[in-house]
Amino acid sequence: MTSSTTRRPHRRRELGAVALLAVALTAGALPTIPGSAGASENPTQARKAVPEELKEVFFVGNNWEGTADVINSRGDYAKIGRIDMIPDKKERLREIYLNPIKLAFFLGIRLGPGEGHDQYVDDMYTTKDGTSVVASRPSFADVVSIDVESGRINWRFPVSGFRSDHMAVSPDGTQVAVSSSISNTVHVLDMATGEEAGNFKTGDKPHENVYTDGGKYLWNMAIGEVNTDMDAPWQDFTKGDRRITVADAETFQVEKIIDMRERLDAFGRKDLSDALRPVAFTPDESKMYFQVSFFNGFVEYDVHNDKITRVKTLPKNPDTSDERTTYVNDSRHHGMSMSPRGDKLCIAGTMDDYVTVVNRETLQEGPLVTASKPYWATVSGDGKHCVVSESGADQVTAIDFSTGEKVTSIPVGDHPQRVRIGHVPTGWTGPATG
């Protein structure tokens, strides 16, 4: 299988001395805690009626460029406008270059997870009134709120440690949770003010965050160290403490730690990594599906019975090397979403350069749709399509859940990653200029 788009080489760059310093510095029965259909990614929530003064859209974070393209969330997916997510770039870089420790981590991010590029925008959500977009900026180790009309920063929250990562917004839209991947902390912030409501500790390198049970719980998946070349199975012990941390979303007290290593071993898959990547939950919150490092496939986990029930291996691209050190941040497949009815899973085969829709009952995959380094998968506003970011081709592509076939692709900025449903004022076309 080959790609029809220009393909960037998959590589992990060698770390310099400064980056190595940064990397070195970073180094019971389960209660009935329901899973989630994604809470912040819940397609049912996304299709609720939108007030006339607001327009439902997709925000596409162009990580290496530091912009967010705003496109229609259904239909033609046409581009509506663009927001500069780093209007304070000069100020931030001045701070970094005047602080040797901050500079070490900044360069470590560039040479490690950034694949030789700065990571300017990772995740983003809009406020309920559609006036602002809140975004995590890994290289600047912060979260900012940006006014969509003026393009100015409303507030800025520097995370503990030196890198911000994935976020999740509470179901009521009042709070946003962000992973600080170096301090092993999840910060929960007020969406309107940026003030910290609370925080909790996690495993090493917290990554994905998901609100569950109507916002009662907040789940965090820690992926451990993914930026070294110690990727052989026997070197797994170097990857750190990888676990799920379940916290009370009101008190921020940790309710349960889930060690997926134990569950994988009990299922007979000691060969699989326990570093959880993107996850997707059924609408009834009974099952969780997740991807793990190095694996071309995914795992099914029964939340209520606390056990793994199935593992699905997906096809390999014959052009993709089996050499683990060539995988971007250890992720062979990274990105998954579920159809609103819960009958289909959409899988981004990142290093295998394809997207496929899988029948959840049979686990049979559909057509392998060629895509260049697909990095994230979500659901269109009308629930009909899986929408993926093709980070290797700088475009967003829609796949029909019912047929598994490609619908359309829309060009966006440099290295799109996260794609999130959001809202802007009706008639909005971008921040005012001049």
Coordinates of C-alpha atoms in Angstrom, one line a residue:
M1 CA 0.0 0.0 0.0
T2 CA 1.4 3.3 -1.0
S3 CA 0.3 6.9 -0.3
S4 CA -0.9 9.2 -3.0
T5 CA 0.2 12.2 -1.0
T6 CA 3.7 13.6 -0.3
R7 CA 5.1 11.5 2.5
R8 CA 7.4 12.9 5.1
P9 CA 10.0 10.4 6.4
H10 CA 9.2 8.8 9.6
R11 CA 12.1 9.2 11.9
R12 CA 13.2 9.8 15.5
R13 CA 16.0 12.3 15.6
E14 CA 19.1 11.8 17.6
L15 CA 19.0 13.8 20.9
G16 CA 21.8 16.3 21.5
A17 CA 23.4 16.8 24.9
V18 CA 20.9 19.5 26.0
A19 CA 18.0 17.3 24.9
L20 CA 19.4 14.3 26.8
L21 CA 19.6 16.5 29.9
A22 CA 16.0 17.4 29.5
V23 CA 14.9 13.8 29.0
A24 CA 17.0 12.7 32.1
L25 CA 15.3 15.3 34.2
T26 CA 11.8 14.1 33.2
A27 CA 12.6 10.9 34.0
G28 CA -7.1 -4.0 44.3
A29 CA -10.8 -4.6 43.0
L30 CA -12.0 -1.9 40.7
P31 CA -15.1 0.0 41.9
T32 CA -17.9 0.6 39.4
I33 CA -16.6 3.7 37.8
P34 CA -18.3 4.0 34.4
G35 CA -16.3 4.6 31.3
S36 CA -17.2 7.3 28.9
A37 CA -18.2 7.8 25.3
G38 CA -15.5 10.4 25.3
A39 CA -17.2 13.1 27.4
S40 CA -15.3 15.9 25.7
E41 CA -15.5 13.9 22.5
N42 CA -19.0 12.5 22.9
P43 CA -20.7 12.7 19.5
T44 CA -24.1 12.7 21.1
Q45 CA -23.2 15.9 23.0
A46 CA -21.7 17.4 19.9
R47 CA -25.0 17.1 18.1
K48 CA -27.1 18.9 20.6
A49 CA -28.9 22.0 19.4
V50 CA -26.6 25.0 18.9
P51 CA -27.9 28.5 19.7
E52 CA -28.6 30.6 16.6
E53 CA -25.8 33.0 17.6
L54 CA -23.3 30.2 17.5
K55 CA -21.9 28.1 14.7
E56 CA -20.6 24.6 15.4
V57 CA -17.1 24.1 13.9
F58 CA -13.9 22.0 14.1
F59 CA -10.8 23.5 15.5
V60 CA -7.7 21.9 13.8
G61 CA -4.5 22.4 15.8
N62 CA -1.5 22.9 13.5
N63 CA 1.1 21.9 16.0
W64 CA 4.4 22.9 14.3
E65 CA 2.9 26.1 12.8
G66 CA 1.2 27.4 15.9
T67 CA -2.1 28.1 14.3
A68 CA -5.6 26.6 14.4
D69 CA -7.7 26.3 11.3
V70 CA -11.4 26.5 11.9
I71 CA -13.5 24.5 9.4
N72 CA -17.1 23.4 9.1
S73 CA -17.8 20.4 11.3
R74 CA -20.0 18.6 8.7
G75 CA -21.0 18.9 5.1
D76 CA -18.2 20.3 3.0
Y77 CA -15.7 20.9 5.9
A78 CA -14.8 24.2 4.2
K79 CA -12.3 26.4 5.9
I80 CA -13.9 29.4 7.8
G81 CA -10.9 31.1 9.4
R82 CA -7.6 30.8 11.1
I83 CA -6.3 31.8 14.6
D84 CA -2.7 32.5 15.5
M85 CA -2.3 30.4 18.7
I86 CA 1.1 32.0 19.6
P87 CA 0.6 35.7 19.4
D88 CA 3.0 36.1 22.3
K89 CA 5.7 34.0 20.7
K90 CA 8.5 36.7 21.0
E91 CA 7.8 37.2 24.7
R92 CA 7.7 33.4 25.4
L93 CA 10.9 32.8 23.5
R94 CA 12.7 35.6 25.3
E95 CA 11.8 34.1 28.7
I96 CA 13.0 30.7 27.5
Y97 CA 16.3 31.8 26.1
L98 CA 17.1 33.7 29.3
N99 CA 16.5 30.7 31.5
P100 CA 19.0 27.8 30.9
I101 CA 16.7 25.2 32.4
K102 CA 13.7 26.2 30.4
L103 CA 15.9 26.3 27.3
A104 CA 17.1 22.8 27.9
F105 CA 13.5 21.5 28.0
F106 CA 12.4 23.6 25.1
L107 CA 15.2 22.1 22.9
G108 CA 14.5 18.7 24.4
I109 CA 10.9 18.9 23.2
R110 CA 12.0 20.0 19.8
L111 CA 14.4 17.1 19.3
G112 CA 12.2 14.6 21.1
P113 CA 8.4 14.6 20.7
G114 CA 8.6 17.5 18.2
E115 CA 10.6 15.4 15.7
G116 CA 12.9 18.4 15.1
H117 CA 10.1 21.0 15.4
D118 CA 8.7 23.2 18.1
Q119 CA 5.3 22.1 19.4
Y120 CA 3.1 25.2 19.5
V121 CA -0.4 23.9 19.8
D122 CA -1.5 20.5 21.0
D123 CA -5.1 20.5 22.2
M124 CA -7.9 23.1 22.2
Y125 CA -11.5 23.6 23.3
T126 CA -13.9 26.6 23.0
T127 CA -15.8 28.2 25.8
K128 CA -19.6 27.6 25.9
D129 CA -20.3 31.0 24.6
G130 CA -17.9 30.6 21.6
T131 CA -16.0 33.7 22.5
S132 CA -12.7 32.1 23.3
V133 CA -10.6 29.0 22.5
V134 CA -8.4 27.4 25.2
A135 CA -5.3 25.6 24.1
S136 CA -2.3 23.7 25.4
R137 CA 1.1 24.7 24.0
P138 CA 3.7 22.1 24.8
S139 CA 6.9 24.0 23.9
F140 CA 5.7 27.0 26.0
A141 CA 4.6 24.7 28.9
D142 CA 1.3 26.5 29.3
V143 CA -2.4 26.8 28.6
V144 CA -3.9 30.0 27.1
S145 CA -7.3 31.4 26.4
I146 CA -7.5 33.3 23.1
D147 CA -10.3 35.7 22.2
V148 CA -11.6 34.4 18.8
E149 CA -12.7 37.9 17.7
S150 CA -9.5 39.9 18.6
G151 CA -6.9 37.1 18.6
R152 CA -5.6 38.4 21.9
I153 CA -4.8 36.3 25.0
N154 CA -7.3 36.4 27.8
W155 CA -5.3 34.5 30.3
R156 CA -2.3 32.2 30.5
F157 CA -1.6 29.4 32.9
P158 CA 2.0 28.0 33.1
V159 CA 1.8 24.3 34.0
S160 CA 4.1 22.7 36.6
G161 CA 7.1 21.2 34.9
F162 CA 8.0 22.1 31.4
R163 CA 5.5 20.7 28.9
S164 CA 1.7 20.7 28.5
D165 CA -0.1 18.0 26.6
H166 CA -3.6 16.5 26.0
M167 CA -6.6 18.2 27.5
A168 CA -10.3 17.4 28.2
V169 CA -13.2 19.8 28.9
S170 CA -15.8 18.9 31.5
P171 CA -19.3 18.0 30.2
D172 CA -20.7 21.3 31.5
G173 CA -18.0 23.3 29.7
T174 CA -16.8 25.1 32.8
Q175 CA -13.4 23.4 33.4
V176 CA -10.5 22.1 31.4
A177 CA -8.1 19.4 32.5
V178 CA -4.5 19.5 31.1
S179 CA -1.7 17.0 31.4
S180 CA 1.7 18.3 32.5
S181 CA 3.8 15.6 31.1
I182 CA 7.0 16.3 32.9
S183 CA 5.7 16.9 36.4
N184 CA 3.2 14.0 36.3
T185 CA 0.3 16.2 37.2
V186 CA -3.1 17.0 35.8
H187 CA -4.2 20.6 36.3
V188 CA -7.9 21.4 36.2
L189 CA -8.6 25.0 35.3
D190 CA -11.6 27.3 35.2
M191 CA -12.3 27.9 31.5
A192 CA -13.3 31.5 32.0
T193 CA -10.5 32.7 34.3
G194 CA -7.7 30.2 34.0
E195 CA -7.5 29.8 37.7
E196 CA -6.6 26.4 39.0
A197 CA -9.5 24.5 40.6
G198 CA -7.4 21.6 41.6
N199 CA -4.9 19.0 40.5
F200 CA -3.8 15.4 41.1
K201 CA -0.7 13.3 40.5
T202 CA -0.5 10.6 37.8
G203 CA 1.9 8.0 36.4
D204 CA 4.9 9.0 34.3
K205 CA 4.1 11.2 31.4
P206 CA 0.4 11.8 31.7
H207 CA -1.3 11.9 28.3
E208 CA -5.0 11.4 27.5
N209 CA -7.7 12.8 29.8
V210 CA -11.3 11.8 29.7
Y211 CA -14.3 12.9 31.9
T212 CA -16.7 10.0 32.7
D213 CA -20.0 9.4 34.3
G214 CA -21.5 12.8 33.4
G215 CA -18.4 14.6 34.7
K216 CA -18.1 12.8 38.0
Y217 CA -14.7 11.2 37.3
L218 CA -11.6 12.2 35.4
W219 CA -9.5 9.5 33.9
N220 CA -5.8 10.0 33.0
M221 CA -3.7 7.6 31.0
A222 CA 0.1 7.8 31.6
I223 CA 2.2 6.6 28.7
G224 CA 5.7 6.7 30.3
E225 CA 8.9 7.5 28.5
V226 CA 8.4 7.5 24.7
N227 CA 11.4 9.6 23.5
T228 CA 14.3 7.3 23.9
D229 CA 15.5 4.5 21.6
M230 CA 15.3 1.9 24.4
D231 CA 12.3 0.3 22.7
A232 CA 13.2 -3.4 22.7
P233 CA 10.8 -5.5 24.7
W234 CA 13.5 -6.4 27.3
Q235 CA 14.0 -2.7 27.9
D236 CA 10.4 -2.1 28.8
F237 CA 11.4 -1.5 32.5
T238 CA 13.0 1.9 31.4
K239 CA 9.6 3.3 30.3
G240 CA 8.5 4.2 33.8
D241 CA 5.2 4.0 35.7
R242 CA 2.4 3.6 33.1
R243 CA -1.1 3.5 34.6
I244 CA -4.6 4.8 34.6
T245 CA -5.4 7.3 37.4
V246 CA -9.1 7.8 38.1
A247 CA -9.8 11.0 40.2
D248 CA -12.9 12.5 41.6
A249 CA -13.6 15.5 39.3
E250 CA -14.9 17.6 42.2
T251 CA -12.4 16.9 45.0
F252 CA -9.5 15.8 42.8
Q253 CA -8.8 12.9 45.1
V254 CA -7.5 9.8 43.4
E255 CA -10.2 7.1 43.5
K256 CA -8.4 4.2 41.8
I257 CA -5.2 3.2 40.0
I258 CA -5.7 0.7 37.1
D259 CA -2.5 -1.2 36.2
M260 CA -3.2 -2.4 32.7
R261 CA -0.1 -4.5 32.8
E262 CA -1.8 -6.9 35.1
R263 CA -4.9 -7.1 32.9
L264 CA -2.8 -7.7 29.7
D265 CA -0.8 -10.4 31.4
A266 CA -4.0 -12.1 32.6
F267 CA -5.3 -12.1 29.1
G268 CA -2.1 -13.7 27.8
R269 CA -0.7 -10.7 26.1
K270 CA 2.5 -10.1 27.9
D271 CA 4.0 -9.0 24.6
L272 CA 1.9 -5.9 24.4
S273 CA 3.0 -2.6 25.9
D274 CA 0.8 -1.2 28.7
A275 CA 1.4 2.4 27.6
L276 CA -2.2 3.6 26.7
R277 CA -2.5 6.0 23.8
P278 CA -5.9 7.4 22.6
V279 CA -9.0 5.7 24.0
A280 CA -12.7 5.4 23.0
F281 CA -15.7 4.4 25.2
T282 CA -19.0 2.9 24.2
P283 CA -22.1 5.2 24.6
D284 CA -23.3 3.1 27.6
E285 CA -19.9 3.5 29.2
S286 CA -19.4 -0.3 29.7
K287 CA -16.4 -0.8 27.5
M288 CA -13.2 1.1 26.7
Y289 CA -11.1 0.6 23.6
F290 CA -7.5 1.7 23.6
Q291 CA -4.3 1.7 21.6
V292 CA -0.9 0.9 23.0
S293 CA 2.7 1.7 22.1
F294 CA 4.3 -0.3 19.2
F295 CA 1.1 -2.1 18.3
N296 CA -0.9 -2.1 15.0
G297 CA -4.3 -2.7 16.6
F298 CA -6.3 -2.1 19.8
V299 CA -7.6 -3.6 22.9
E300 CA -11.1 -4.0 24.3
Y301 CA -11.5 -3.5 28.1
D302 CA -14.7 -4.4 30.1
V303 CA -14.9 -1.5 32.5
H304 CA -17.4 -3.0 35.0
N305 CA -15.8 -6.4 35.1
D306 CA -12.3 -4.9 35.1
K307 CA -10.8 -7.2 32.5
I308 CA -9.6 -7.3 28.9
T309 CA -12.0 -9.2 26.7
R310 CA -10.6 -8.9 23.1
V311 CA -7.5 -7.8 21.2
K312 CA -7.6 -6.8 17.6
T313 CA -4.5 -6.9 15.3
L314 CA -4.9 -4.7 12.2
P315 CA -3.0 -5.1 8.9
K316 CA 0.6 -3.9 8.6
N317 CA 1.7 -1.7 5.7
P318 CA 4.5 -3.7 4.0
D319 CA 6.3 -0.4 3.5
T320 CA 6.4 0.3 7.3
S321 CA 9.5 -1.0 9.2
D322 CA 9.1 -3.3 12.1
E323 CA 12.0 -1.4 13.7
R324 CA 10.4 0.1 16.8
T325 CA 12.8 3.0 17.0
T326 CA 11.4 4.4 13.8
Y327 CA 7.9 4.8 15.3
V328 CA 7.0 8.4 16.2
N329 CA 7.0 8.7 20.0
D330 CA 6.6 4.9 20.2
S331 CA 3.1 5.0 18.6
R332 CA 2.5 2.7 15.7
H333 CA -1.3 3.5 15.7
H334 CA -2.4 6.7 17.3
G335 CA -6.0 8.0 17.0
M336 CA -9.4 6.4 17.4
S337 CA -13.0 7.4 17.7
M338 CA -16.4 5.7 17.9
S339 CA -19.6 6.3 15.9
P340 CA -22.5 7.8 17.9
R341 CA -24.4 4.5 17.9
G342 CA -21.3 2.7 19.2
D343 CA -21.3 0.2 16.4
K344 CA -18.2 1.4 14.6
L345 CA -14.6 2.3 15.6
C346 CA -12.4 4.5 13.4
I347 CA -8.7 3.7 13.7
A348 CA -5.8 5.9 12.6
G349 CA -2.9 3.6 11.5
T350 CA -0.3 6.3 12.0
M351 CA 2.9 4.6 11.0
D352 CA 1.1 2.3 8.6
D353 CA -0.4 5.3 6.7
Y354 CA -4.0 4.3 6.6
V355 CA -7.4 4.8 8.3
T356 CA -10.0 2.1 8.7
V357 CA -13.5 1.7 10.1
V358 CA -13.9 -1.4 12.3
N359 CA -17.2 -3.2 13.1
R360 CA -17.3 -3.2 16.9
E361 CA -19.3 -6.4 17.2
T362 CA -17.1 -8.6 14.8
L363 CA -13.9 -6.5 15.0
Q364 CA -13.7 -6.8 11.2
E365 CA -11.9 -3.9 9.6
G366 CA -13.2 -2.2 6.4
P367 CA -11.3 -0.7 3.5
L368 CA -7.8 0.6 4.3
V369 CA -8.0 4.2 3.3
T370 CA -4.6 5.6 2.4
A371 CA -3.6 8.5 4.7
S372 CA -0.3 10.1 5.4
K373 CA 0.7 9.7 9.1
P374 CA -2.9 10.1 10.5
Y375 CA -2.5 11.3 14.0
W376 CA -6.0 11.8 15.5
A377 CA -9.6 10.7 14.9
T378 CA -12.8 12.3 16.0
V379 CA -16.5 12.4 14.9
S380 CA -18.2 14.9 12.6
G381 CA -20.9 17.2 14.0
D382 CA -23.7 15.2 12.4
G383 CA -22.1 11.9 13.5
K384 CA -21.8 10.5 9.9
H385 CA -18.1 10.7 9.5
C386 CA -14.8 9.9 11.2
V387 CA -12.6 12.9 10.8
V388 CA -8.8 12.4 10.9
S389 CA -5.8 14.7 10.8
E390 CA -3.2 13.7 8.3
S391 CA -0.1 15.1 9.9
G392 CA 2.1 13.9 7.0
A393 CA 0.0 15.6 4.3
D394 CA -1.2 18.7 6.2
Q395 CA -4.9 18.0 5.6
V396 CA -8.0 16.8 7.4
T397 CA -9.9 13.8 5.9
A398 CA -13.4 12.6 6.4
I399 CA -14.2 8.8 6.3
D400 CA -17.9 7.6 6.1
F401 CA -18.7 5.4 9.1
S402 CA -21.3 3.5 7.1
T403 CA -19.1 2.6 4.1
G404 CA -15.6 3.0 5.4
E405 CA -14.7 5.0 2.3
K406 CA -13.1 8.4 2.0
V407 CA -15.5 11.4 1.6
T408 CA -13.2 14.4 1.2
S409 CA -9.9 16.0 2.3
I410 CA -9.4 19.7 3.3
P411 CA -5.9 21.3 3.3
V412 CA -4.9 22.8 6.7
G413 CA -1.6 24.1 8.3
D414 CA 1.7 22.4 9.2
H415 CA 1.4 19.1 11.0
P416 CA -2.2 19.0 12.2
Q417 CA -2.8 16.9 15.2
R418 CA -5.8 17.4 17.5
V419 CA -9.2 18.0 15.9
R420 CA -12.0 19.2 18.3
I421 CA -15.6 20.2 18.0
G422 CA -16.1 23.8 19.1
H423 CA -18.2 26.9 18.5
V424 CA -17.7 30.4 17.2
P425 CA -20.1 33.3 16.7
T426 CA -22.3 32.9 13.6
G427 CA -20.7 34.8 10.7
W428 CA -17.3 34.6 12.2
T429 CA -14.4 34.5 9.7
G430 CA -11.4 35.0 11.8
P431 CA -9.8 37.5 14.3
A432 CA -10.0 41.2 13.3
T433 CA -6.8 42.6 11.8
G434 CA -5.3 46.0 11.7

